[in-house]
PDB file of C-alpha atoms in Angstrom:
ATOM      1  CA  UNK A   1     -22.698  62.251  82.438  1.00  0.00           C
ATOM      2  CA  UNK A   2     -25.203  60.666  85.146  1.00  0.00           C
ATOM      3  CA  UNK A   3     -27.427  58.384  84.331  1.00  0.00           C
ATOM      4  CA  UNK A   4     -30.751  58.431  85.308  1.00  0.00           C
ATOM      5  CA  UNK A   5     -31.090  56.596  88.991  1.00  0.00           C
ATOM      6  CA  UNK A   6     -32.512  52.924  88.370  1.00  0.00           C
ATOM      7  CA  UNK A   7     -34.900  53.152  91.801  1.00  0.00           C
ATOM      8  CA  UNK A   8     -38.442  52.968  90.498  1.00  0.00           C
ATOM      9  CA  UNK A   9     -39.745  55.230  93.533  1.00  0.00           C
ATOM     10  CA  UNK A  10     -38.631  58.140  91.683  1.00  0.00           C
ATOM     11  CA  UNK A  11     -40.780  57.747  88.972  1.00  0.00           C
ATOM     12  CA  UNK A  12     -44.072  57.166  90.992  1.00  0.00           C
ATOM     13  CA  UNK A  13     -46.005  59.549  91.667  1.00  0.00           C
ATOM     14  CA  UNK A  14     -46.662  60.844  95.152  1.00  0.00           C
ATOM     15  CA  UNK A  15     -49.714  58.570  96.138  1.00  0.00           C
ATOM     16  CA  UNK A  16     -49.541  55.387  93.669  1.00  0.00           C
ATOM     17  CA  UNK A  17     -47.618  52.215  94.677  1.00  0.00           C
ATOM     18  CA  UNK A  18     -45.548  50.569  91.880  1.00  0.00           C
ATOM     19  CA  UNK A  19     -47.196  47.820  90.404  1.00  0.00           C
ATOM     20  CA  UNK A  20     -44.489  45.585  91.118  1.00  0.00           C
ATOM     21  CA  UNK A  21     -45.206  46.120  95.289  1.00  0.00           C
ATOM     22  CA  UNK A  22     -48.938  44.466  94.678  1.00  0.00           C
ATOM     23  CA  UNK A  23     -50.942  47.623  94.433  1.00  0.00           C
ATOM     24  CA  UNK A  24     -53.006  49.431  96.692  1.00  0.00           C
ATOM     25  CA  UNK A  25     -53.315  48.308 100.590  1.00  0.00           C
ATOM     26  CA  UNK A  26     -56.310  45.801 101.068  1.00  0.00           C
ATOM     27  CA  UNK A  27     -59.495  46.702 103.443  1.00  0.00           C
ATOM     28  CA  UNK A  28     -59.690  44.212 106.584  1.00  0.00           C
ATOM     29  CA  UNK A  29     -62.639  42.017 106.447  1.00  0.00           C
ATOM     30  CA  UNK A  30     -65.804  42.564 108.690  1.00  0.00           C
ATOM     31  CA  UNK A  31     -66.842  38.930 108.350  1.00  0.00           C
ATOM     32  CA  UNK A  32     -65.485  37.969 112.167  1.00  0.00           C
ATOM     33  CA  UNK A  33     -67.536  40.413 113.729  1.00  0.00           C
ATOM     34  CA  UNK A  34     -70.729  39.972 111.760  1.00  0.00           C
ATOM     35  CA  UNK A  35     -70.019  36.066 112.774  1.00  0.00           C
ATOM     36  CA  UNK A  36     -69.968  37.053 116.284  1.00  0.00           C
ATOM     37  CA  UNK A  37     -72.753  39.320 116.632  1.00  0.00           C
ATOM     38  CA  UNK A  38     -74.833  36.629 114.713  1.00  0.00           C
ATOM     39  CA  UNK A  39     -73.690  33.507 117.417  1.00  0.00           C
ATOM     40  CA  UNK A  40     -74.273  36.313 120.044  1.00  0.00           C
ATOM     41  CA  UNK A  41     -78.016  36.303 118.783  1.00  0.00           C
ATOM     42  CA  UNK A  42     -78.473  32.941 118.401  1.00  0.00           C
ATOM     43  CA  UNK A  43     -77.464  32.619 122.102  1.00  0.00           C
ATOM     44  CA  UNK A  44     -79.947  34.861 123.344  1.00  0.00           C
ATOM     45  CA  UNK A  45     -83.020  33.761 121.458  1.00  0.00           C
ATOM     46  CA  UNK A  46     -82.398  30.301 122.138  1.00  0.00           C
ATOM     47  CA  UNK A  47     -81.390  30.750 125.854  1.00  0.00           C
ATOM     48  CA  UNK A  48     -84.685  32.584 126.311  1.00  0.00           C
ATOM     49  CA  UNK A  49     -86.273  29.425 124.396  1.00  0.00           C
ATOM     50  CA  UNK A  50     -85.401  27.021 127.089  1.00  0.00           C
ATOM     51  CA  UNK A  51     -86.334  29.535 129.925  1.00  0.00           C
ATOM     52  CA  UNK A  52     -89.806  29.459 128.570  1.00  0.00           C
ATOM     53  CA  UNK A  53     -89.523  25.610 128.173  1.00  0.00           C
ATOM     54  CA  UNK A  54     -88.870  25.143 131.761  1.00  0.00           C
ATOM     55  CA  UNK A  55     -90.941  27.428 132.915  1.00  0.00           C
ATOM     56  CA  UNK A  56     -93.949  25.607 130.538  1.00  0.00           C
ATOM     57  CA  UNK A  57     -92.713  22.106 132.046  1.00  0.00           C
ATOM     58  CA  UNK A  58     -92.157  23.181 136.078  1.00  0.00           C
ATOM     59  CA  UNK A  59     -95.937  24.856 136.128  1.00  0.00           C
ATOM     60  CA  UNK A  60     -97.219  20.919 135.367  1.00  0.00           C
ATOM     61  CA  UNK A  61     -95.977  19.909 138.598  1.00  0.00           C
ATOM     62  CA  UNK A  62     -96.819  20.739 142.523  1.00  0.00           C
ATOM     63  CA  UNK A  63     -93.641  22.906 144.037  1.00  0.00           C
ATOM     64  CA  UNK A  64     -93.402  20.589 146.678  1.00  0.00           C
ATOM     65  CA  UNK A  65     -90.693  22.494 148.056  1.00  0.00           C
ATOM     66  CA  UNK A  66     -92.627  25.162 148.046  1.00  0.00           C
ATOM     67  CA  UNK A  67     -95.511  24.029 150.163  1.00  0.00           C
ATOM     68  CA  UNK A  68     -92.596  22.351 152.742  1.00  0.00           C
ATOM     69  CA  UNK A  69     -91.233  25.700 153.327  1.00  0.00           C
ATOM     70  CA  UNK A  70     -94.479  27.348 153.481  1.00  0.00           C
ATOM     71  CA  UNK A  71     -94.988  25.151 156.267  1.00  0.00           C
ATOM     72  CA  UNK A  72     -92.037  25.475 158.117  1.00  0.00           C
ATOM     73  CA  UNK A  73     -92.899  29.141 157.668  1.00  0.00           C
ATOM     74  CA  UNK A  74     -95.654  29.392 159.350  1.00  0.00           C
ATOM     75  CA  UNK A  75     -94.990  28.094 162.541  1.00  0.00           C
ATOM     76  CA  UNK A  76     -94.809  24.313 162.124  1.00  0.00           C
ATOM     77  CA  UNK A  77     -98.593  24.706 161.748  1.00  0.00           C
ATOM     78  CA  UNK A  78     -98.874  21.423 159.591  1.00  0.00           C
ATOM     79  CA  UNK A  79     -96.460  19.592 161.877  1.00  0.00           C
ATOM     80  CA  UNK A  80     -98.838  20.549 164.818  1.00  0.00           C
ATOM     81  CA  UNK A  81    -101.730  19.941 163.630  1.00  0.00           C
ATOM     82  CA  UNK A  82     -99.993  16.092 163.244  1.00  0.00           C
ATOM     83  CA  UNK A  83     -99.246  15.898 167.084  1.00  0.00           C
ATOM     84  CA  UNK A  84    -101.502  13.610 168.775  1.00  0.00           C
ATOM     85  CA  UNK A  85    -103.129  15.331 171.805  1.00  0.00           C
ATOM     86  CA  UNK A  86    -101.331  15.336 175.286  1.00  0.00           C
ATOM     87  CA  UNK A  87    -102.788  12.616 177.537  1.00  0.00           C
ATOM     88  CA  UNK A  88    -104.972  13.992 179.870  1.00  0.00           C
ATOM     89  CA  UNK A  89    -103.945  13.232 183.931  1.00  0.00           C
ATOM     90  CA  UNK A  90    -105.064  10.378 185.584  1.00  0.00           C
ATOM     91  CA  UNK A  91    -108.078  10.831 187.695  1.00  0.00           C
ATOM     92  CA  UNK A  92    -109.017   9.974 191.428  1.00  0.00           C
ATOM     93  CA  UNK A  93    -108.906   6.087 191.929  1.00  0.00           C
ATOM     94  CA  UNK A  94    -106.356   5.922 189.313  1.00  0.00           C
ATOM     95  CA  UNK A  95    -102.936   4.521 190.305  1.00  0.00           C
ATOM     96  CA  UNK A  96    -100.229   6.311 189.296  1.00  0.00           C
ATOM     97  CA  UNK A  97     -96.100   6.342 189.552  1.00  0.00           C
ATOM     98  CA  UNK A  98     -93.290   8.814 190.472  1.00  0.00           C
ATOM     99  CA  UNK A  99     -89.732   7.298 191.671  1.00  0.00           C
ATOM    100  CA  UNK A 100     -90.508   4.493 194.258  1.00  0.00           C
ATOM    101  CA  UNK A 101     -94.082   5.430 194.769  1.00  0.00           C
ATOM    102  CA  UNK A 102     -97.108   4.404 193.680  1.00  0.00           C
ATOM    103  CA  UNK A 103     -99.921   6.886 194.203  1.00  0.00           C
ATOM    104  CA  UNK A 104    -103.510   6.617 194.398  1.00  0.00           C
ATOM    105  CA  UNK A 105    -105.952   9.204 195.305  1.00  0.00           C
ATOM    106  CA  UNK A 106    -108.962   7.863 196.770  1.00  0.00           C
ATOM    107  CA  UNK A 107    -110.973  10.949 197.839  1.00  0.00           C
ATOM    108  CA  UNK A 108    -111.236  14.489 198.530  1.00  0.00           C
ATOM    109  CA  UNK A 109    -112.529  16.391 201.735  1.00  0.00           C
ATOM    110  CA  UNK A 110    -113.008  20.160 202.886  1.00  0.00           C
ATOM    111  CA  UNK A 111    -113.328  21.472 206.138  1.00  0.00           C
ATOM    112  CA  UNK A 112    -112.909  24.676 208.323  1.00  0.00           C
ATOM    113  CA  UNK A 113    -111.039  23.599 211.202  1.00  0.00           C
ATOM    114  CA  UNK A 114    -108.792  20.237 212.383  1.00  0.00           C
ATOM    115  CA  UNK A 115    -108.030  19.011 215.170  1.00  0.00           C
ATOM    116  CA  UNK A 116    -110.256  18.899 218.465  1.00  0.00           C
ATOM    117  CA  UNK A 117    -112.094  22.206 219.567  1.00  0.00           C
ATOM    118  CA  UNK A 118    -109.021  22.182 222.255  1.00  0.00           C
ATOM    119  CA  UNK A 119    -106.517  21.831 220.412  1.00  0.00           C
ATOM    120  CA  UNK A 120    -106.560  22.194 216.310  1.00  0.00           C
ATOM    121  CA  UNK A 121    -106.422  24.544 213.463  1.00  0.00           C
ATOM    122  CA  UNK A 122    -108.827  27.107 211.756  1.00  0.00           C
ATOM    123  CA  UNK A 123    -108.351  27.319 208.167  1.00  0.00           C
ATOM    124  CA  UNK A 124    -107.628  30.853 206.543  1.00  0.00           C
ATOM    125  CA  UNK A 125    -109.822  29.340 204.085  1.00  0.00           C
ATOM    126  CA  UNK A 126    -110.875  26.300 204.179  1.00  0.00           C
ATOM    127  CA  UNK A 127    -108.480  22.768 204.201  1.00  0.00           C
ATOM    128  CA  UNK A 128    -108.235  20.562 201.552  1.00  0.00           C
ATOM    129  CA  UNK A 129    -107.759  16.896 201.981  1.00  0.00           C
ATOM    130  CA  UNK A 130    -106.516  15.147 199.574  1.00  0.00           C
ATOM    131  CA  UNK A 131    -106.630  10.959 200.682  1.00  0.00           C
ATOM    132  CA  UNK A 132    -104.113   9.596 198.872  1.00  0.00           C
ATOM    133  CA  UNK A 133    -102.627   5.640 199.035  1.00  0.00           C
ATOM    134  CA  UNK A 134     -99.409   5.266 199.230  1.00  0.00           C
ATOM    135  CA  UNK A 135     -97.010   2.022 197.834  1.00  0.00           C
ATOM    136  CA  UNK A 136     -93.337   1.610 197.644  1.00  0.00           C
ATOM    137  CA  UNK A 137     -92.574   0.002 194.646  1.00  0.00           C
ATOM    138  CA  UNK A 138     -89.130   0.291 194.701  1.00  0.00           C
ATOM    139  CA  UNK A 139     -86.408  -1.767 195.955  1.00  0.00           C
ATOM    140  CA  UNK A 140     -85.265   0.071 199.385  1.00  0.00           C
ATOM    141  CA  UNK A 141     -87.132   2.063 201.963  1.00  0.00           C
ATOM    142  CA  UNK A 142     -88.644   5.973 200.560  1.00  0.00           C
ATOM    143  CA  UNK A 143     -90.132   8.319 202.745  1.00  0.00           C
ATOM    144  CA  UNK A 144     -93.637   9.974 202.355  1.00  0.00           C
ATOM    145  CA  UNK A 145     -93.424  13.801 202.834  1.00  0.00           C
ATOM    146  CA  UNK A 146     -96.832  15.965 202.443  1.00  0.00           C
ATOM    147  CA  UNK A 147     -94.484  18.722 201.582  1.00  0.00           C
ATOM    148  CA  UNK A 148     -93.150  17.741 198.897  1.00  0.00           C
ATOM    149  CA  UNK A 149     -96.628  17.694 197.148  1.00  0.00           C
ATOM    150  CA  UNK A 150     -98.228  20.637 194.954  1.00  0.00           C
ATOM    151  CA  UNK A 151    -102.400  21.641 194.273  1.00  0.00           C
ATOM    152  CA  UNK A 152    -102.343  23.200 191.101  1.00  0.00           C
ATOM    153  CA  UNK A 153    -105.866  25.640 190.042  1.00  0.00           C
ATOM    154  CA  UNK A 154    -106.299  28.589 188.201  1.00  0.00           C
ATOM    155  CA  UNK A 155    -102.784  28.367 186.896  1.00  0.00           C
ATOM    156  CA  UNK A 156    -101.319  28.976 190.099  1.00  0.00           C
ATOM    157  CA  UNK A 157     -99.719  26.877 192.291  1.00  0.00           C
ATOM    158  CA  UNK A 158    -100.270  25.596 195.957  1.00  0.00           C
ATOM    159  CA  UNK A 159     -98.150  24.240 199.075  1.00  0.00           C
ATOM    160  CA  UNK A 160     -99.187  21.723 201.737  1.00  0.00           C
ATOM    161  CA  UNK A 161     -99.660  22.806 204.954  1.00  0.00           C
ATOM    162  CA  UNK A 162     -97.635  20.826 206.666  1.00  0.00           C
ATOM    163  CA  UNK A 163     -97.887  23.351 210.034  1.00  0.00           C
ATOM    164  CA  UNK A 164    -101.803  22.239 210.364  1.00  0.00           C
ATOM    165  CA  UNK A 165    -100.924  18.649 209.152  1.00  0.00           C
ATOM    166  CA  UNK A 166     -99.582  17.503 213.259  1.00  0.00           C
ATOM    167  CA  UNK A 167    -103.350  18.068 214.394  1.00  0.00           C
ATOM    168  CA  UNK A 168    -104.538  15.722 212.035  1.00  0.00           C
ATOM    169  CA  UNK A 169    -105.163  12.171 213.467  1.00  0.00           C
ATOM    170  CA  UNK A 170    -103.555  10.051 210.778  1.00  0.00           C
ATOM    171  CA  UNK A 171     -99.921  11.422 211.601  1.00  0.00           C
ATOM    172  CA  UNK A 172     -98.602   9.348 208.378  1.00  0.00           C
ATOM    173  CA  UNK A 173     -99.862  12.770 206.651  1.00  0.00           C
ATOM    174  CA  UNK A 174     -96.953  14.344 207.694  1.00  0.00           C
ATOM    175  CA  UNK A 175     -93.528  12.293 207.210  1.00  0.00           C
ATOM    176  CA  UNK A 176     -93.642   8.843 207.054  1.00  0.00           C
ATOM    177  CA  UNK A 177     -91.076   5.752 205.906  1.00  0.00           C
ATOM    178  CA  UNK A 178     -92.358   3.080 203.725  1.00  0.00           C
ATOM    179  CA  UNK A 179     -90.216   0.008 203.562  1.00  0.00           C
ATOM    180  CA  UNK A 180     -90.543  -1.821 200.036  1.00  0.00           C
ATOM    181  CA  UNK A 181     -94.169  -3.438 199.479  1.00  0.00           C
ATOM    182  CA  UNK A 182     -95.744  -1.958 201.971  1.00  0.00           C
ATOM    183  CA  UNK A 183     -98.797   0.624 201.675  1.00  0.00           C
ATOM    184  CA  UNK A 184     -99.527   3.640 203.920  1.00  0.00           C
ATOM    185  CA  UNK A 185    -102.765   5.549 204.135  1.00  0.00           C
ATOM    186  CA  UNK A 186    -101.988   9.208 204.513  1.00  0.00           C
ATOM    187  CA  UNK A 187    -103.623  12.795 203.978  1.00  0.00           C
ATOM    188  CA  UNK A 188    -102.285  15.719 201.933  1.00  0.00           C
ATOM    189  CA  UNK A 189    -103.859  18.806 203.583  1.00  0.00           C
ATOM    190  CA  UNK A 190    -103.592  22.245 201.577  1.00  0.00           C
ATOM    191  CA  UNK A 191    -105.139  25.546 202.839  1.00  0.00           C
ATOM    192  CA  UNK A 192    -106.838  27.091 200.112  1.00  0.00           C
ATOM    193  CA  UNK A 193    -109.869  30.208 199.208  1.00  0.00           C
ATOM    194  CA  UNK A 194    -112.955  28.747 199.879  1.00  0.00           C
ATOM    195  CA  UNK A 195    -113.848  29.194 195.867  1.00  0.00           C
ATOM    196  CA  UNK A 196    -111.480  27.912 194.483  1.00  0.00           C
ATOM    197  CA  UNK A 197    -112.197  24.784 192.505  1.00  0.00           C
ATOM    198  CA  UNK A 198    -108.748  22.255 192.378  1.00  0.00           C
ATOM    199  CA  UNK A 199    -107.693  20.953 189.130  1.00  0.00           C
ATOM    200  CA  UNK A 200    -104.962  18.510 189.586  1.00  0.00           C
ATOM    201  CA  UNK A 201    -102.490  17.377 192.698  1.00  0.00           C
ATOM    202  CA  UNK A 202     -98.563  16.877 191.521  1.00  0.00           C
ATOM    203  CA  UNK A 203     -96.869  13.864 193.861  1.00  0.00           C
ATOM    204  CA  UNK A 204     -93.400  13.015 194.085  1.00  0.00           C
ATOM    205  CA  UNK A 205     -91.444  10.498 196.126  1.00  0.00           C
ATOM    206  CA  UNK A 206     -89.244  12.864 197.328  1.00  0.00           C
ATOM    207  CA  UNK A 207     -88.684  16.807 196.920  1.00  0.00           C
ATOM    208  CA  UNK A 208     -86.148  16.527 193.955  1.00  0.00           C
ATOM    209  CA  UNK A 209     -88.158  13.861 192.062  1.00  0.00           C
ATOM    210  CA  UNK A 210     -90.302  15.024 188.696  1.00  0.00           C
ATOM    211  CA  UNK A 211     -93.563  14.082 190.365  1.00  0.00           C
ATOM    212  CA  UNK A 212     -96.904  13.240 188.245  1.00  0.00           C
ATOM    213  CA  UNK A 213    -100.334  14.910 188.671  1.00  0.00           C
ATOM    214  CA  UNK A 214    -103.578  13.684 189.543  1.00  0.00           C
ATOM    215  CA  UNK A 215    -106.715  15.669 187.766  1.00  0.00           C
ATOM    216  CA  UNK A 216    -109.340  16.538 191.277  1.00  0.00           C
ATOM    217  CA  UNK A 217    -111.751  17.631 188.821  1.00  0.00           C
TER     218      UNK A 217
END
């Protein structure tokens, strides 16, 4: 005869765990997740606290860099406005220096025609002559060329007129060589309108040098 079968499974019934197996499964706990959602807050609110803390503390102060790249901004306005003026040119009787020249302009002079009524030149304008003095400074002979020099008006530029320059009688005018120390007496002649009004002479001590002007006003 057969015994009853000894495995307790048989006797439970279809959704009941035997005692012996520790009961019924156990529910996970939500506790993690209500942890995290809590430090998640707490994060928030206080990262928004110490926004509005800087934010209180940074609107005591100037924003100096701010106001430095406002200025840069705008054109270097400040940094202009800084810049002391350009020196204005030196002015007739003033000595001045380019290269291995020393230049001073002594006087200016207009007229219609050069030369002799024979022989000379009519101005398509009138001729300007500009009396300059002229001393090598430097260290070796330099020669004096009236076409290397520029009258500057009206924002335009002007060349000697070194054609008319022969019938003048000071023929130093024209090309001359100055050995060191010594001073020549010369004329720049330019032929210019009859209106117009000259502002400054550029000289140089040669045709390559950087020159300096003169104001003629």
């Amino acid at each position: 005869m057969a015994h009853p079968s000894s495995d307790p499974s048989r006797h439970t019934q279809p959704g009941h765990t035997h005692p012996q197996y520790g009961g019924p499964p156990r529910r996970k706990s939500n506790a993690p997740l209500i942890l995290i959602v809590i430090a998640s807050v707490l994060l928030l609110v206080g990262g928004g606290c110490a926004a509005l803390i800087a934010v209180a503390v940074g609107s005591g102060e100037p924003d100096t860099t701010a106001a430095v790249e406002t200025g840069k901004a705008g054109g270097g306005r400040a940094e202009r406005s800084k810049r002391p003026a350009e020196p204005k040119a030196a002015g007739i009787g003033a000595a001045v220096r380019d290269g291995k020249f020393s230049f001073t302009v002594t006087k200016l002079e207009r007229r219609e025609r050069i030369g002799s009524d024979v022989i000379g030149a009519d101005a398509q304008g009138v001729f300007l002559l500009v009396h300059v003095k002229v001393e090598n400074i430097g260290d070796e002979a330099q020669t004096f060329m009236a076409a290397a020099q520029r009258l500057h008006a009206g924002g335009k530029q002007y060349e000697a007129d070194s054609g008319a320059s022969i019938y003048l009688d000071d023929a130093k005018s024209l090309h001359e060589t100055i050995n060191p120390g010594n001073v020549v007496k010369g004329v720049v002649l330019f032929d210019v309108p009859k209106t117009l009004k000259p502002e400054t002479i550029e000289l140089h001590d040669s045709l390559f040098s950087g020159g300096v002007r003169v104001s003629l006003s």
